[in-house]
CSV table of C-alpha atoms in Angstrom, one decimal:
chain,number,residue,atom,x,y,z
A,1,UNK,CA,0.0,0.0,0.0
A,2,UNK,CA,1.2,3.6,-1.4
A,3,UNK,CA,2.8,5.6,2.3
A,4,UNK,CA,0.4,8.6,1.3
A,5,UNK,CA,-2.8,6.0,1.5
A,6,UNK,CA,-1.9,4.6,5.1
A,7,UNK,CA,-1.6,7.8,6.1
A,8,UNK,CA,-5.1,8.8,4.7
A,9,UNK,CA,-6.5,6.1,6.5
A,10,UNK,CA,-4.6,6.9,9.7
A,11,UNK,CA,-5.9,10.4,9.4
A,12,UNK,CA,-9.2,9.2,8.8
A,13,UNK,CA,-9.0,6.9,11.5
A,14,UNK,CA,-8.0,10.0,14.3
A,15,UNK,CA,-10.6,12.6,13.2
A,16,UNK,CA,-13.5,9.4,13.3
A,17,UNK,CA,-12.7,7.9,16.4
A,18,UNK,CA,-12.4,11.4,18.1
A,19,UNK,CA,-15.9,12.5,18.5
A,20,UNK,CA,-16.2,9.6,20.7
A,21,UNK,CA,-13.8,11.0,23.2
A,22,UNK,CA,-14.6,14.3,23.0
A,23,UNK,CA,-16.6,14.7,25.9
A,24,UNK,CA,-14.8,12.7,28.2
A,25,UNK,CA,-12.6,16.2,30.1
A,26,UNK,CA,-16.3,18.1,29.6
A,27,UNK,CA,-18.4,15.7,32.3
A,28,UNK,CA,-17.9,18.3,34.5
A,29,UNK,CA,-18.9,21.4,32.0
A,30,UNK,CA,-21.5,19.5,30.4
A,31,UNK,CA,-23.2,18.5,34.2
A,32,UNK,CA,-23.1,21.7,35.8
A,33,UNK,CA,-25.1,22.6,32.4
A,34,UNK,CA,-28.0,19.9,32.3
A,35,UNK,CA,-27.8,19.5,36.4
A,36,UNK,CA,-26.3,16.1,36.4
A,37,UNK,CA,-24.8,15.0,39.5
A,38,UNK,CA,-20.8,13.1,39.6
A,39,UNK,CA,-23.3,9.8,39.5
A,40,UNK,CA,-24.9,10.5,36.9
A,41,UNK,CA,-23.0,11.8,34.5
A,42,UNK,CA,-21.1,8.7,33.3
A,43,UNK,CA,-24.3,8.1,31.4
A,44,UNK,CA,-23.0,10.8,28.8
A,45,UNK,CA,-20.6,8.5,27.8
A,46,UNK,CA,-22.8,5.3,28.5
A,47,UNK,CA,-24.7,6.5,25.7
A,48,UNK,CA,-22.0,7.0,23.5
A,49,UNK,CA,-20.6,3.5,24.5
A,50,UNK,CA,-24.7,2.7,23.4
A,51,UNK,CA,-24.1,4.2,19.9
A,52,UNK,CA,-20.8,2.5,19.5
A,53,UNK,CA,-22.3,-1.1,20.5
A,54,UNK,CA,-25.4,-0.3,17.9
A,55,UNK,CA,-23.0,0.6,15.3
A,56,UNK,CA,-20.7,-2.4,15.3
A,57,UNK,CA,-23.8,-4.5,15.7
A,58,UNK,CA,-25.7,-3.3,12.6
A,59,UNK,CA,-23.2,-1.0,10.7
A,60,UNK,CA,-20.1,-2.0,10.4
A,61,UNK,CA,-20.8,-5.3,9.0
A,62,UNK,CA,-22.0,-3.3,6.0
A,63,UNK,CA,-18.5,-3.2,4.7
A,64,UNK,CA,-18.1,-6.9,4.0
A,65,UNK,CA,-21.4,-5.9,1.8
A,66,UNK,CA,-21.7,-2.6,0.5
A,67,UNK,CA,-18.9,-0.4,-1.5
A,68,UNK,CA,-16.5,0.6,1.2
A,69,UNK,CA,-15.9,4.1,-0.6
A,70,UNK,CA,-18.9,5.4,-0.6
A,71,UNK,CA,-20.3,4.2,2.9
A,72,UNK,CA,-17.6,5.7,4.5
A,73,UNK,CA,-18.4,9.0,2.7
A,74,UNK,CA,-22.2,8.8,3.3
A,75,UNK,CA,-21.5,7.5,7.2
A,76,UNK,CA,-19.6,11.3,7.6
A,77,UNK,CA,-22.4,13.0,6.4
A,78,UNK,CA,-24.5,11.8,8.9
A,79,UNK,CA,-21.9,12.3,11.1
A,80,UNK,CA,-21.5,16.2,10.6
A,81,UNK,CA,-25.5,16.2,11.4
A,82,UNK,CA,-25.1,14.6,14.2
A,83,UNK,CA,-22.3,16.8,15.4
A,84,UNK,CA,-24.3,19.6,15.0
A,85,UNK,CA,-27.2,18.4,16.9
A,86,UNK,CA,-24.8,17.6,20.2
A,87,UNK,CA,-23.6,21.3,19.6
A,88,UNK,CA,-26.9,23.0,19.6
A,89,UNK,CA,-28.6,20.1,22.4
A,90,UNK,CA,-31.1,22.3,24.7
A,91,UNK,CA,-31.7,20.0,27.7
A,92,UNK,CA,-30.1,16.2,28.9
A,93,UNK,CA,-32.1,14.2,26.9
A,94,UNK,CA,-31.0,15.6,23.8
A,95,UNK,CA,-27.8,15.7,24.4
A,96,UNK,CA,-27.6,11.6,25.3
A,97,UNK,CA,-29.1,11.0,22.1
A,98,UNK,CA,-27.0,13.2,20.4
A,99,UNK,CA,-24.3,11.6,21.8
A,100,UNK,CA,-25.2,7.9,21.4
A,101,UNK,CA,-25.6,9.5,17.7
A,102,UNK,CA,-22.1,10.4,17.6
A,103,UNK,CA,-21.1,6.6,19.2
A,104,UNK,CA,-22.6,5.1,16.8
A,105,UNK,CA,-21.4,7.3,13.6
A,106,UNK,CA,-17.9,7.9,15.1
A,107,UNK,CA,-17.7,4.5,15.4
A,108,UNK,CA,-18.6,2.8,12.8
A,109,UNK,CA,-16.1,4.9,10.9
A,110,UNK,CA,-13.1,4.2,12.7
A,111,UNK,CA,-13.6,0.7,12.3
A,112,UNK,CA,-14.8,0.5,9.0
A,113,UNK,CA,-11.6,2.4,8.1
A,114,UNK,CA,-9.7,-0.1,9.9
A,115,UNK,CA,-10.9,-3.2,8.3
A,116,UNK,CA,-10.6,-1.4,4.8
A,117,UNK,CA,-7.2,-0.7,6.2
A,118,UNK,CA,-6.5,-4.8,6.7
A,119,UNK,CA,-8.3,-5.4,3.1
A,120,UNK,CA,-6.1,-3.2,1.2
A,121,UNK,CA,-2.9,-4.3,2.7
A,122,UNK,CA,-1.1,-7.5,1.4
A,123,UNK,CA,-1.2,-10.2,3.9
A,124,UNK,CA,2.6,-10.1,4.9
A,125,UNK,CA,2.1,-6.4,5.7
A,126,UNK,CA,-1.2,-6.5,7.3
A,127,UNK,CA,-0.2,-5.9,11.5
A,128,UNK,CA,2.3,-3.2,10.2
A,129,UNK,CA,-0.9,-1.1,8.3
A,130,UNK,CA,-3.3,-2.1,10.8
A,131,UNK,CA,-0.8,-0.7,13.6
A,132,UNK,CA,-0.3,2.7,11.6
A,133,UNK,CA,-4.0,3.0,11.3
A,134,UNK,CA,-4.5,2.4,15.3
A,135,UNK,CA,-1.9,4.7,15.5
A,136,UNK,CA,-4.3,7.3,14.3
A,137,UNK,CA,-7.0,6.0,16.4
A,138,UNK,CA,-4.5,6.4,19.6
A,139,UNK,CA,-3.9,10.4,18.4
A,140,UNK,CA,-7.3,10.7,18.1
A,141,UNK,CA,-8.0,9.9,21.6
A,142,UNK,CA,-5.3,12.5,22.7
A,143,UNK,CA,-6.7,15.1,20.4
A,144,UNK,CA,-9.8,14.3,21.4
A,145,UNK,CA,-9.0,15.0,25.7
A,146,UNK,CA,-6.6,17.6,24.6
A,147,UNK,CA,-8.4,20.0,22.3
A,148,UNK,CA,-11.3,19.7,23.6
A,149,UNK,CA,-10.2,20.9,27.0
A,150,UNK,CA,-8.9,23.7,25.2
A,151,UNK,CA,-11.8,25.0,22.9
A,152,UNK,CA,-13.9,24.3,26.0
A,153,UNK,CA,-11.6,26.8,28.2
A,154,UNK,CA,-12.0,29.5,25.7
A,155,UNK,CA,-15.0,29.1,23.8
A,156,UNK,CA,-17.3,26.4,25.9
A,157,UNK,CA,-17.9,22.8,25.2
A,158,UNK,CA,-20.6,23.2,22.4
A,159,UNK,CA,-17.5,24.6,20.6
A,160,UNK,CA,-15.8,21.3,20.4
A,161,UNK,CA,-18.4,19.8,18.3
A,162,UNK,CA,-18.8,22.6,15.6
A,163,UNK,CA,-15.1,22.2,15.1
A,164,UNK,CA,-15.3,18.6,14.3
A,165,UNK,CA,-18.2,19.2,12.2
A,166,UNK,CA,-16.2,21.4,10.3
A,167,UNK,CA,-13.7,18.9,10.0
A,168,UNK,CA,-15.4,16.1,9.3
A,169,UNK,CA,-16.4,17.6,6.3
A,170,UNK,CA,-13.3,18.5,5.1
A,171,UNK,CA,-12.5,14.4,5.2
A,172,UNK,CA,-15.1,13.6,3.6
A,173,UNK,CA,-13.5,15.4,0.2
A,174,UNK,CA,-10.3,14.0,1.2
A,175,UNK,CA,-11.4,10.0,1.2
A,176,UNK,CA,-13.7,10.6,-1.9
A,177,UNK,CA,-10.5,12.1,-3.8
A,178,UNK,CA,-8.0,9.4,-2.1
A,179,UNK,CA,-10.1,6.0,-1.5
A,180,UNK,CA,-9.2,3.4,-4.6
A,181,UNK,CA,-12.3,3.0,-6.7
A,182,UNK,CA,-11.5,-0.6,-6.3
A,183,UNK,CA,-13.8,-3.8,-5.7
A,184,UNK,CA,-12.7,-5.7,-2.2
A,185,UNK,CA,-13.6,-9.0,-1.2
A,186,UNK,CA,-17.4,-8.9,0.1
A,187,UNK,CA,-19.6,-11.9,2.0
A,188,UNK,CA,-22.1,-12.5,-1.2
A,189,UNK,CA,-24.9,-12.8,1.3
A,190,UNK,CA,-27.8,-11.1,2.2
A,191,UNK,CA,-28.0,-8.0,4.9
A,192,UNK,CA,-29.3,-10.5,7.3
A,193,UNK,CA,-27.7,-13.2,6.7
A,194,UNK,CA,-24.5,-11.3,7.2
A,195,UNK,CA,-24.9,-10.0,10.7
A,196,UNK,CA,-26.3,-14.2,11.3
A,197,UNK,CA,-22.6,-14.7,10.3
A,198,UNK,CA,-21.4,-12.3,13.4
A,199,UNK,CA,-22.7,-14.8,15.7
A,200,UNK,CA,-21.8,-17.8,14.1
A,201,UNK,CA,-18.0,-16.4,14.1
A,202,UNK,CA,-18.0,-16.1,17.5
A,203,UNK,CA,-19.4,-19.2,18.0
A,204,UNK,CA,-16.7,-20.7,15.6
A,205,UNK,CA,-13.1,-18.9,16.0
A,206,UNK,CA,-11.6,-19.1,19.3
A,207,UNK,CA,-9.3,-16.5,18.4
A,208,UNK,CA,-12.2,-14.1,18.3
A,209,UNK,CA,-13.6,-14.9,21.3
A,210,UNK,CA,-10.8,-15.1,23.3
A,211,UNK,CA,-9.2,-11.9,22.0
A,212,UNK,CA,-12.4,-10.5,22.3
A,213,UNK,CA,-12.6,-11.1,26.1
A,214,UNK,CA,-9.2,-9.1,26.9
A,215,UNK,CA,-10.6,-6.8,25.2
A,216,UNK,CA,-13.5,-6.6,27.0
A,217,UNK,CA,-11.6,-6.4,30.4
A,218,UNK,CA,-8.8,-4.5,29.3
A,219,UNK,CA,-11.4,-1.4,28.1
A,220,UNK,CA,-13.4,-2.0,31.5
A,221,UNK,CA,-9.7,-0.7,33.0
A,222,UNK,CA,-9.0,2.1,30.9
A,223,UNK,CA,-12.6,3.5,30.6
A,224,UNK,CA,-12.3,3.7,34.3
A,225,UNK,CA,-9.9,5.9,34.5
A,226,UNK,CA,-10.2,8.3,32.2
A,227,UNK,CA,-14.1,8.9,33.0
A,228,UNK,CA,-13.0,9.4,36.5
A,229,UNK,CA,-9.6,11.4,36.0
A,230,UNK,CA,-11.9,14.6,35.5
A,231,UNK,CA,-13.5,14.6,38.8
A,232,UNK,CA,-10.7,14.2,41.1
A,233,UNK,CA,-8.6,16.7,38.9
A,234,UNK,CA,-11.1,19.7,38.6
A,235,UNK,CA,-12.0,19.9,42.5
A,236,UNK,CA,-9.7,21.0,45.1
A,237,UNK,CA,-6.7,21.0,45.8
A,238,UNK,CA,-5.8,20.2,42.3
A,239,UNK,CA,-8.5,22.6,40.5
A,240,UNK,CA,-6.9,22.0,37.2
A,241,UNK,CA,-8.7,23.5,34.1
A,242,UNK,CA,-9.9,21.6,30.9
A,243,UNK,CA,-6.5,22.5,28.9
A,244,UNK,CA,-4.1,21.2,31.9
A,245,UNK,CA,-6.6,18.2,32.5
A,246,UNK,CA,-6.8,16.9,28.3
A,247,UNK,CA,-2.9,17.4,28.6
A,248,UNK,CA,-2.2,14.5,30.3
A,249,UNK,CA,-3.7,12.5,27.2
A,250,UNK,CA,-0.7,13.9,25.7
A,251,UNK,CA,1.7,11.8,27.7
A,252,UNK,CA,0.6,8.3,25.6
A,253,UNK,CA,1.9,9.6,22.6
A,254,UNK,CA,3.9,6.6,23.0
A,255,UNK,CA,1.1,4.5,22.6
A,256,UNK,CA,1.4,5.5,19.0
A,257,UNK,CA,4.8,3.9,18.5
A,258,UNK,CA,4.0,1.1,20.5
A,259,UNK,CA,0.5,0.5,18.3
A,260,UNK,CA,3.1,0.0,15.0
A,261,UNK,CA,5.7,-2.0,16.6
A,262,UNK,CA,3.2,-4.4,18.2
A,263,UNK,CA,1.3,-5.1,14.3
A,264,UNK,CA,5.2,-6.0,13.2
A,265,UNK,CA,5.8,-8.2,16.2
A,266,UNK,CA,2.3,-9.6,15.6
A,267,UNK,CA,3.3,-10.5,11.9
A,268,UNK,CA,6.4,-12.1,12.9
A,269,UNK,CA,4.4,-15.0,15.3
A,270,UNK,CA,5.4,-13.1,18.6
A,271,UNK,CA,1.8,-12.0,19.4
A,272,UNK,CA,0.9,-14.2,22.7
A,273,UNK,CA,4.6,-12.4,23.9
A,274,UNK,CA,3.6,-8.9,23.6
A,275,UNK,CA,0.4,-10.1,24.9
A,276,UNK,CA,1.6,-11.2,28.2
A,277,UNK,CA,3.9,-7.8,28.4
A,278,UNK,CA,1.1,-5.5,27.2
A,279,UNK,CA,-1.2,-6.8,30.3
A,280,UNK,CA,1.8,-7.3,32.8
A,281,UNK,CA,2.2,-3.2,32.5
A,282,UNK,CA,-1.3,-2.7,32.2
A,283,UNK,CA,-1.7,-4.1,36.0
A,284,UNK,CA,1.9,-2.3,37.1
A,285,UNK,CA,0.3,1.3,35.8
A,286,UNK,CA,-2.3,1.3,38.5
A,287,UNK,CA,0.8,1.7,40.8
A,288,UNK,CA,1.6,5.3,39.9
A,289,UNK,CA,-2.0,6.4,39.0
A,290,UNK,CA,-3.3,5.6,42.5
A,291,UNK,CA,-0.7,8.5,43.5
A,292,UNK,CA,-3.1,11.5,42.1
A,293,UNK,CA,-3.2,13.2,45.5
A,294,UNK,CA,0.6,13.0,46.1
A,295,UNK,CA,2.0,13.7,42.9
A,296,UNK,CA,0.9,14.5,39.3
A,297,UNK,CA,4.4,13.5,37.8
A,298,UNK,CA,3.3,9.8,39.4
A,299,UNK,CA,0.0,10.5,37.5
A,300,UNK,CA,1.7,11.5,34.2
A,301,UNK,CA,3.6,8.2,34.4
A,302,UNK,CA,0.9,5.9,35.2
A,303,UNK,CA,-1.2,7.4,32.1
A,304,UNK,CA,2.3,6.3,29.7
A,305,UNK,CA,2.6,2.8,31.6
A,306,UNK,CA,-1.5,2.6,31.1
A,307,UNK,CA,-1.8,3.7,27.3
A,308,UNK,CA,1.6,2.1,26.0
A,309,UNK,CA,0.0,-1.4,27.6
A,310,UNK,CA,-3.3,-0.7,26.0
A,311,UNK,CA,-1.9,0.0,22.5
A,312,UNK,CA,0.4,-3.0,22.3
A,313,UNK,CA,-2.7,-5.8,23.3
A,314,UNK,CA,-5.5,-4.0,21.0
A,315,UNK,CA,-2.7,-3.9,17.6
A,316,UNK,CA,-1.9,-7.3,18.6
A,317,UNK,CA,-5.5,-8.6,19.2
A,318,UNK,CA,-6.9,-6.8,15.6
A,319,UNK,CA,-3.9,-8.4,13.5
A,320,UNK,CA,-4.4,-11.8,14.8
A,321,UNK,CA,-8.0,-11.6,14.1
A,322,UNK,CA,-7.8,-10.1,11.1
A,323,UNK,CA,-5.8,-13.3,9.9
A,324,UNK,CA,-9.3,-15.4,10.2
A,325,UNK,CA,-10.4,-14.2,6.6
A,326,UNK,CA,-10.2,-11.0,3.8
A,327,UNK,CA,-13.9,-12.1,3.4
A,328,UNK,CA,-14.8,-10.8,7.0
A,329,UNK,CA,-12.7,-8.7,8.2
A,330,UNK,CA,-15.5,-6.1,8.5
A,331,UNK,CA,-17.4,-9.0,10.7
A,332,UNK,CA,-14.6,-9.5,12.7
A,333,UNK,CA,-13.6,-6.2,13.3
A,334,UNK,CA,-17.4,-5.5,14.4
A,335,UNK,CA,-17.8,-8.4,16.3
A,336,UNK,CA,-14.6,-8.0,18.5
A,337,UNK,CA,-15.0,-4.0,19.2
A,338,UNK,CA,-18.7,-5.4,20.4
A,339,UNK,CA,-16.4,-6.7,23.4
A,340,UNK,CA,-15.0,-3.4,23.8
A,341,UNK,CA,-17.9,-1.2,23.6
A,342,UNK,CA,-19.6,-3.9,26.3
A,343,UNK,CA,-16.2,-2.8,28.3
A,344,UNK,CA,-15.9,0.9,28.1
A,345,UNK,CA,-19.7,1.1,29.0
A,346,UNK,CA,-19.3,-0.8,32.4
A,347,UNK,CA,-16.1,1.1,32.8
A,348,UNK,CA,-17.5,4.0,32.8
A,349,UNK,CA,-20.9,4.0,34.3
A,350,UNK,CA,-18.9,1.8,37.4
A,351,UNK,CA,-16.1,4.3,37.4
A,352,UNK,CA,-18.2,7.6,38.7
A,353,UNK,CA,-20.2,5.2,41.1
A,354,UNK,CA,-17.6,4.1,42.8
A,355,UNK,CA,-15.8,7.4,43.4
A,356,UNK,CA,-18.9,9.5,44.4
A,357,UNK,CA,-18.6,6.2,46.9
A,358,UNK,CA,-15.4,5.7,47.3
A,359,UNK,CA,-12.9,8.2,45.9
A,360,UNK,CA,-9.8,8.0,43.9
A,361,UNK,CA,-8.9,5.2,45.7
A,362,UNK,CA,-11.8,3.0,45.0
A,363,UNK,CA,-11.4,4.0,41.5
A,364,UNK,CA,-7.8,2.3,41.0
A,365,UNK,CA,-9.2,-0.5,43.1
A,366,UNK,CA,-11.7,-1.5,40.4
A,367,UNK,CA,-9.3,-0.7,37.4
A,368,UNK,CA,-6.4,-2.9,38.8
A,369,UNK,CA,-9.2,-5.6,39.4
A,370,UNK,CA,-10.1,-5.2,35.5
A,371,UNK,CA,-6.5,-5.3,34.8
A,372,UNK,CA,-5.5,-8.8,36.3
A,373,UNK,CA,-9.1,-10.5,35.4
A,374,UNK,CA,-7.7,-9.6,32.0
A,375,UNK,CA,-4.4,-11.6,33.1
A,376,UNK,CA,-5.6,-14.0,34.5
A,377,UNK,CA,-8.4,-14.9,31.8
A,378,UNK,CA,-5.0,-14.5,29.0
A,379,UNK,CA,-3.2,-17.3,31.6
A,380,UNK,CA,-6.0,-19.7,31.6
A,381,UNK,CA,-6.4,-19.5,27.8
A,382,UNK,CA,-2.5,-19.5,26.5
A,383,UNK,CA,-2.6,-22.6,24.4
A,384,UNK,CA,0.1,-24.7,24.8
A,385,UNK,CA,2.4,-25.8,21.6
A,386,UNK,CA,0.6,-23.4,19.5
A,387,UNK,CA,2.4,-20.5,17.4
A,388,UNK,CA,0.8,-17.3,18.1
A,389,UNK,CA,0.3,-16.3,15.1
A,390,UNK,CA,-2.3,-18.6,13.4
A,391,UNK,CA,-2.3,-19.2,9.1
A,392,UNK,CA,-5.0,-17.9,7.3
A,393,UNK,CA,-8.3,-19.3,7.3
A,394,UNK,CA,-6.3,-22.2,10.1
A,395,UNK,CA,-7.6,-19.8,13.3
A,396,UNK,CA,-10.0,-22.4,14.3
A,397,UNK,CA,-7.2,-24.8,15.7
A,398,UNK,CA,-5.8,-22.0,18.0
A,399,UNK,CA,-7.0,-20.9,21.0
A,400,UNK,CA,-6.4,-17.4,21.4
């Protein structure tokens, strides 16, 4: 694949996955607002974890079906409405719509682009393309927590969403201009027939559902911090605004390196290793993080620990599952992100109940718990005398 297309697609991938984030440094902004209390406002991105669950479901299966080009570009146009609804929302109800709107859209963008990503790219190359593209999903994230703190601090929250409305529309020319008018590998089946076929993979490839289940776990961890890290960091003594707050997304711009360098070591067989390091330091970050009220340097280092772990296991999880079959890789990709939307909604809905409850401290409880089920679950599952990298269309003999 040409450099200038990977990029595309990375690009693509980063301004997508972004509206899902947005609003996670803006609880605060965005409760004082519609009179939602620290409990209660989780459910803002509940019901974008709603949208996301709804659009790998029923949307991005479409891409094993439908012309890839133009679904992505009709999928942004929606998305720019839907961006301007959240922007102009009048009371709570519309703005939980609006954003389980922009779940759902955002979503099903970000990983329809990645599965176009692993159906463009030649088999030998497919982690390395995959890992550039979850690259720009990982700078996505920290645009999203980072620029939106700042448009928030100087022009208010509803800000954020015209700005990505703006460019989401500029993207939209971009991928009609640099998408190949070319015809991909598609199911031949009918629309329900195809998401029958979700199920039935699950059912069928071990690799899936195992690698869907750490992911599951491993999203439970990270949604609950970074739904939580708002609350302790905007109240006393800390009082930090939205700018200094999104900043600390900043610090896992490691995670990007880490996302490319796991798809190569996931091409050359040495997936279950960089499994079995990724959740190691994904237990070990709770460490630092649960020293917020002592020290924000501890803080900074517990968010690198936390995203470089996170970007190593979900590179390494897409490119083994993406070896199952060109035919489905839309399927696949939906069906395993269903384990991560199922994760980031408990995480976050669990994560401001327990610290109106029980504080920072009960917060890192439950994400080091998340962490080592995740372990543990990897343990029990390792298969013994099996490369980790399982041959095309041969996933069925693995487990995991």
């Amino acid at each position: 694949m040409p450099g200038w297309r990977v990029l595309l697609l990375a690009v693509a991938c980063a301004l997508s996955v972004a509206n899902v984030y947005y609003a996670q440094p803006l609880l605060d902004a965005m409760g004082r607002e519609f009179g939602l209390d620290e409990a209660a406002v989780g459910m803002v991105v509940t019901a974008t974890q709603i949208g996301c669950a709804v659009a790998l479901l029923l949307v991005v299966p479409l891409g094993d079906l439908l012309d890839r080009r133009r679904l992505m570009i009709g999928q942004l146009v929606l998305l720019m409405l839907a961006l301007a609804a959240v922007a102009s929302a009048s009371g709570a109800g519309w703005l939980l719509a609006g954003m389980a709107a922009l779940g759902l859209l955002g979503t099903a963008m970000a990983q329809g682009l990645l599965a176009l990503s692993a159906a463009l790219a030649a088999p030998g190359e497919r982690g390395r393309v995959v890992g550039a593209a979850q690259g720009g999903v990982v700078i996505g994230l920290l645009l999203a927590r980072t620029l939106s703190g700042a448009l928030a601090d100087l022009w208010g929250w509803r800000a954020v969403y015209l700005m990505s409305a703006a460019l989401s529309a500029l993207l939209a020319v971009a991928l009609a201009l640099g998408l190949p008018r070319r015809r991909l590998p598609s199911a031949g089946m009918g629309y329900g027939a195809l998401l029958r076929s979700m199920y039935a993979l699950v059912l069928t490839e071990p690799v899936l559902r195992v690698r869907g289940m750490i992911a599951l776990l491993m999203f439970a961890a990270v949604s609950v911090f970074w739904t939580a890290l708002v609350l302790p960091l905007s109240a006393p003594p800390h009082a930090l605004s939205h700018t200094a707050i999104g900043a600390f997304g900043l610090v896992g711009v490691a995670g990007v390196l880490m996302a490319a360098r796991a798809g190569r070591l996931a091409d050359g067989g040495q997936g279950q290793r960089t499994t079995g390091a990724g959740l190691v330091l994904l237990c070990l970050s709770w460490i630092p993080l649960a020293l917020l009220d002592w020290s924000l340097w501890a803080l900074a280092l517990g968010v690198l620990l936390l995203d470089v772990a996170l970007q190593a296991l979900h590179v390494t999880n897409q490119a083994m599952i993406f070896s199952i079959g060109a035919q489905a890789h839309s399927r696949l990709v939906g069906a395993y992100m269903l384990f991560y939307a199922a994760g980031s909604g408990l995480g976050a809905i669990a994560a401001t109940t327990v610290y109106a409850h029980a504080g920072w401290p009960g917060v890192c409880a439950l994400g080091a718990g998340f962490s080592a089920a995740a372990l543990l679950f990897w343990l029990a599952t390792l298969p013994r005398g099996v490369a980790a990298k399982p041959r095309e269309g041969q996933c069925q003999n693995a487990a995991g």
